[in-house]
């Protein structure tokens, strides 16, 4: 499963990229707002840090303007992935862009039917929001299971990009189901490293090493 980080914080992206575990980045208007920086400037910097797809979202609601915005975003770097909402105009834009060989991430997916439409429109990635799904009384991971089944039934190439990931269990369940990608905030990715027994083991080893009075250097 590919690991994308969901942030516009370039320092966090650099830190995670240094681990060799980062396959891409997702951004959205809210994350750009949080960064306090200019949209194009941030995307350009992120694209220089990672080789994989960097999702940059259009903000227009009509197809014609989405295409104009996408034309600007495509010029930033070769690894820009245009992010569009799961609407009729969004899928028109998806079809037009993917027909030209442009990567497209269809976002704000909350049903398997929507995911089916996105795949038929040629989406590179579909982004079902599991955390927000859970918040509203639905089972986010069941949504991923349904999409995986449908995509496998028809051999769609669209990759399932699990979004709105809130905790490590979402990551684990996504991997068990067979999602292609997950995107999570830096804090969630870093939490994957943590285990009380790992910490306990390190503390024990260091205590015993100190007793030897030795130094590696």
Short mmCIF file of C-alpha atoms in Angstrom, two decimals:
data_model
loop_
_atom_site.label_atom_id
_atom_site.label_comp_id
_atom_site.label_asym_id
_atom_site.label_seq_id
_atom_site.Cartn_x
_atom_site.Cartn_y
_atom_site.Cartn_z
CA UNK A 1 0.00 0.00 0.00
CA UNK A 2 1.29 3.43 -0.94
CA UNK A 3 1.65 6.08 1.77
CA UNK A 4 0.65 9.66 0.95
CA UNK A 5 0.77 12.43 3.55
CA UNK A 6 -2.15 14.83 3.80
CA UNK A 7 -0.60 18.21 4.55
CA UNK A 8 0.75 21.43 3.07
CA UNK A 9 3.47 21.71 5.73
CA UNK A 10 6.67 21.34 3.71
CA UNK A 11 8.81 20.75 6.81
CA UNK A 12 6.66 17.77 7.77
CA UNK A 13 6.82 16.47 4.19
CA UNK A 14 10.63 16.70 4.14
CA UNK A 15 10.86 14.86 7.45
CA UNK A 16 8.66 11.98 6.24
CA UNK A 17 10.29 11.88 2.80
CA UNK A 18 13.63 11.26 4.52
CA UNK A 19 12.30 7.93 5.83
CA UNK A 20 11.86 6.65 2.28
CA UNK A 21 8.27 5.67 3.09
CA UNK A 22 6.49 8.55 1.39
CA UNK A 23 4.95 7.87 -2.03
CA UNK A 24 3.02 11.10 -2.58
CA UNK A 25 1.21 14.07 -1.05
CA UNK A 26 -2.38 15.27 -0.95
CA UNK A 27 -3.42 18.86 -0.32
CA UNK A 28 -6.75 20.66 -0.26
CA UNK A 29 -7.94 24.27 0.13
CA UNK A 30 -8.25 23.90 3.92
CA UNK A 31 -4.65 22.68 4.26
CA UNK A 32 -3.40 25.50 2.03
CA UNK A 33 -5.29 28.01 4.19
CA UNK A 34 -3.71 26.50 7.31
CA UNK A 35 -0.23 26.90 5.80
CA UNK A 36 -0.77 30.64 5.32
CA UNK A 37 1.12 30.53 2.03
CA UNK A 38 0.34 31.02 -1.65
CA UNK A 39 -1.21 27.95 -3.25
CA UNK A 40 0.98 27.62 -6.35
CA UNK A 41 4.12 28.36 -4.34
CA UNK A 42 3.37 25.59 -1.85
CA UNK A 43 2.53 23.02 -4.52
CA UNK A 44 5.71 23.84 -6.42
CA UNK A 45 7.83 23.31 -3.31
CA UNK A 46 6.11 20.02 -2.46
CA UNK A 47 6.59 18.73 -6.00
CA UNK A 48 10.33 19.37 -5.64
CA UNK A 49 10.47 17.32 -2.43
CA UNK A 50 8.64 14.18 -3.56
CA UNK A 51 8.76 12.29 -6.84
CA UNK A 52 5.27 10.80 -6.52
CA UNK A 53 1.88 12.38 -7.21
CA UNK A 54 1.06 15.68 -5.51
CA UNK A 55 -2.68 16.36 -5.49
CA UNK A 56 -3.56 20.00 -6.17
CA UNK A 57 -7.27 20.79 -6.03
CA UNK A 58 -9.31 22.96 -8.36
CA UNK A 59 -11.76 25.28 -6.61
CA UNK A 60 -14.13 26.06 -9.48
CA UNK A 61 -17.48 24.31 -9.63
CA UNK A 62 -18.10 24.40 -13.41
CA UNK A 63 -16.29 22.24 -15.97
CA UNK A 64 -14.99 25.08 -18.12
CA UNK A 65 -13.34 26.92 -15.23
CA UNK A 66 -12.04 23.67 -13.72
CA UNK A 67 -10.22 23.01 -16.98
CA UNK A 68 -8.70 26.51 -16.92
CA UNK A 69 -7.51 26.05 -13.34
CA UNK A 70 -6.16 22.59 -14.18
CA UNK A 71 -4.16 24.10 -17.05
CA UNK A 72 -2.42 26.40 -14.57
CA UNK A 73 -1.78 23.64 -12.04
CA UNK A 74 -0.41 21.23 -14.66
CA UNK A 75 2.36 23.69 -15.48
CA UNK A 76 3.74 23.61 -11.93
CA UNK A 77 5.45 20.22 -12.25
CA UNK A 78 5.15 16.89 -14.04
CA UNK A 79 4.05 15.10 -10.85
CA UNK A 80 1.03 17.31 -10.18
CA UNK A 81 -2.18 15.30 -9.88
CA UNK A 82 -5.31 17.38 -10.47
CA UNK A 83 -7.88 16.97 -7.71
CA UNK A 84 -11.56 17.42 -8.61
CA UNK A 85 -14.78 17.00 -6.61
CA UNK A 86 -17.16 14.13 -7.24
CA UNK A 87 -19.77 16.10 -9.13
CA UNK A 88 -21.02 15.92 -12.71
CA UNK A 89 -18.73 18.77 -13.72
CA UNK A 90 -15.89 17.25 -11.73
CA UNK A 91 -16.21 13.96 -13.59
CA UNK A 92 -16.45 15.76 -16.95
CA UNK A 93 -13.16 17.39 -16.05
CA UNK A 94 -11.73 14.07 -14.90
CA UNK A 95 -12.59 12.41 -18.22
CA UNK A 96 -11.13 15.27 -20.23
CA UNK A 97 -7.88 15.39 -18.27
CA UNK A 98 -7.23 11.66 -18.04
CA UNK A 99 -7.87 11.41 -21.79
CA UNK A 100 -4.87 13.71 -22.14
CA UNK A 101 -2.74 11.55 -19.86
CA UNK A 102 -3.10 13.78 -16.78
CA UNK A 103 -3.40 12.15 -13.35
CA UNK A 104 -6.68 12.97 -11.60
CA UNK A 105 -7.71 12.41 -7.99
CA UNK A 106 -11.51 12.47 -7.56
CA UNK A 107 -12.22 13.60 -4.02
CA UNK A 108 -15.12 13.79 -1.55
CA UNK A 109 -16.38 10.29 -2.29
CA UNK A 110 -18.93 8.94 0.19
CA UNK A 111 -20.58 6.04 -1.64
CA UNK A 112 -19.58 3.02 -3.71
CA UNK A 113 -21.86 4.24 -6.51
CA UNK A 114 -19.89 7.49 -6.65
CA UNK A 115 -16.65 5.49 -6.79
CA UNK A 116 -18.06 3.46 -9.69
CA UNK A 117 -18.83 6.67 -11.60
CA UNK A 118 -15.32 8.01 -10.98
CA UNK A 119 -13.73 4.80 -12.26
CA UNK A 120 -15.86 4.93 -15.41
CA UNK A 121 -14.72 8.54 -15.90
CA UNK A 122 -11.12 7.31 -15.88
CA UNK A 123 -10.02 8.60 -12.48
CA UNK A 124 -6.44 7.79 -11.50
CA UNK A 125 -7.40 7.86 -7.82
CA UNK A 126 -10.70 7.83 -5.95
CA UNK A 127 -10.65 9.37 -2.48
CA UNK A 128 -13.32 7.96 -0.15
CA UNK A 129 -13.39 9.86 3.17
CA UNK A 130 -13.55 7.18 5.87
CA UNK A 131 -13.22 9.46 8.91
CA UNK A 132 -16.00 11.80 7.86
CA UNK A 133 -18.09 8.76 6.95
CA UNK A 134 -17.62 7.41 10.50
CA UNK A 135 -18.46 10.84 11.97
CA UNK A 136 -21.90 10.68 10.37
CA UNK A 137 -22.87 7.25 11.63
CA UNK A 138 -21.66 5.17 8.68
CA UNK A 139 -18.94 2.51 8.50
CA UNK A 140 -16.05 4.04 6.60
CA UNK A 141 -14.16 0.79 6.20
CA UNK A 142 -17.24 -0.98 4.80
CA UNK A 143 -17.22 1.67 2.09
CA UNK A 144 -13.63 0.70 1.22
CA UNK A 145 -14.61 -2.98 1.10
CA UNK A 146 -17.49 -2.23 -1.29
CA UNK A 147 -15.31 -0.15 -3.60
CA UNK A 148 -12.57 -2.80 -3.61
CA UNK A 149 -15.13 -5.48 -4.58
CA UNK A 150 -16.60 -3.38 -7.40
CA UNK A 151 -13.23 -2.37 -8.81
CA UNK A 152 -12.03 -5.98 -8.73
CA UNK A 153 -15.23 -7.19 -10.39
CA UNK A 154 -14.59 -5.01 -13.42
CA UNK A 155 -10.78 -4.72 -13.34
CA UNK A 156 -10.85 -0.93 -13.08
CA UNK A 157 -7.42 0.71 -13.02
CA UNK A 158 -8.54 3.47 -10.63
CA UNK A 159 -6.61 3.27 -7.35
CA UNK A 160 -8.47 3.44 -4.04
CA UNK A 161 -6.92 6.27 -2.04
CA UNK A 162 -8.28 6.07 1.51
CA UNK A 163 -8.65 9.63 2.81
CA UNK A 164 -9.80 11.31 6.02
CA UNK A 165 -7.70 8.77 7.91
CA UNK A 166 -7.93 9.55 11.62
CA UNK A 167 -5.89 6.84 13.38
CA UNK A 168 -3.62 3.82 12.83
CA UNK A 169 -6.56 1.38 12.82
CA UNK A 170 -7.84 3.04 9.64
CA UNK A 171 -4.43 2.36 8.07
CA UNK A 172 -4.41 -1.27 9.23
CA UNK A 173 -7.93 -1.98 8.01
CA UNK A 174 -7.23 -0.30 4.67
CA UNK A 175 -4.19 -2.52 4.16
CA UNK A 176 -6.15 -5.67 5.09
CA UNK A 177 -8.90 -4.79 2.62
CA UNK A 178 -6.38 -4.14 -0.12
CA UNK A 179 -6.63 -0.39 -0.65
CA UNK A 180 -4.00 0.90 -3.06
CA UNK A 181 -3.13 4.08 -1.20
CA UNK A 182 -3.85 5.80 2.08
CA UNK A 183 -3.32 9.47 2.88
CA UNK A 184 -3.06 10.64 6.46
CA UNK A 185 -1.85 13.61 8.49
CA UNK A 186 1.80 13.45 9.59
CA UNK A 187 0.75 12.69 13.17
CA UNK A 188 -1.08 9.52 12.12
CA UNK A 189 1.81 8.27 9.99
CA UNK A 190 4.26 8.89 12.83
CA UNK A 191 1.94 7.06 15.23
CA UNK A 192 2.42 3.90 13.14
CA UNK A 193 5.97 3.66 14.50
CA UNK A 194 4.84 3.60 18.11
CA UNK A 195 4.37 0.56 20.34
CA UNK A 196 4.76 0.35 24.11
CA UNK A 197 6.81 -2.86 23.84
CA UNK A 198 9.21 -1.26 21.37
CA UNK A 199 9.77 1.61 23.82
CA UNK A 200 10.16 -0.83 26.71
CA UNK A 201 12.63 -2.94 24.75
CA UNK A 202 14.79 0.05 23.83
CA UNK A 203 14.82 1.25 27.43
CA UNK A 204 15.90 -2.22 28.62
CA UNK A 205 18.68 -2.51 26.04
CA UNK A 206 20.02 0.95 26.86
CA UNK A 207 19.99 0.25 30.59
CA UNK A 208 21.99 -2.96 30.09
CA UNK A 209 24.38 -1.25 27.66
CA UNK A 210 25.08 1.51 30.19
CA UNK A 211 26.12 -1.13 32.70
CA UNK A 212 28.81 -2.42 30.35
CA UNK A 213 30.61 0.91 30.49
CA UNK A 214 31.36 0.65 26.79
CA UNK A 215 30.99 3.05 23.86
CA UNK A 216 30.46 2.25 20.18
CA UNK A 217 32.36 5.39 19.13
#
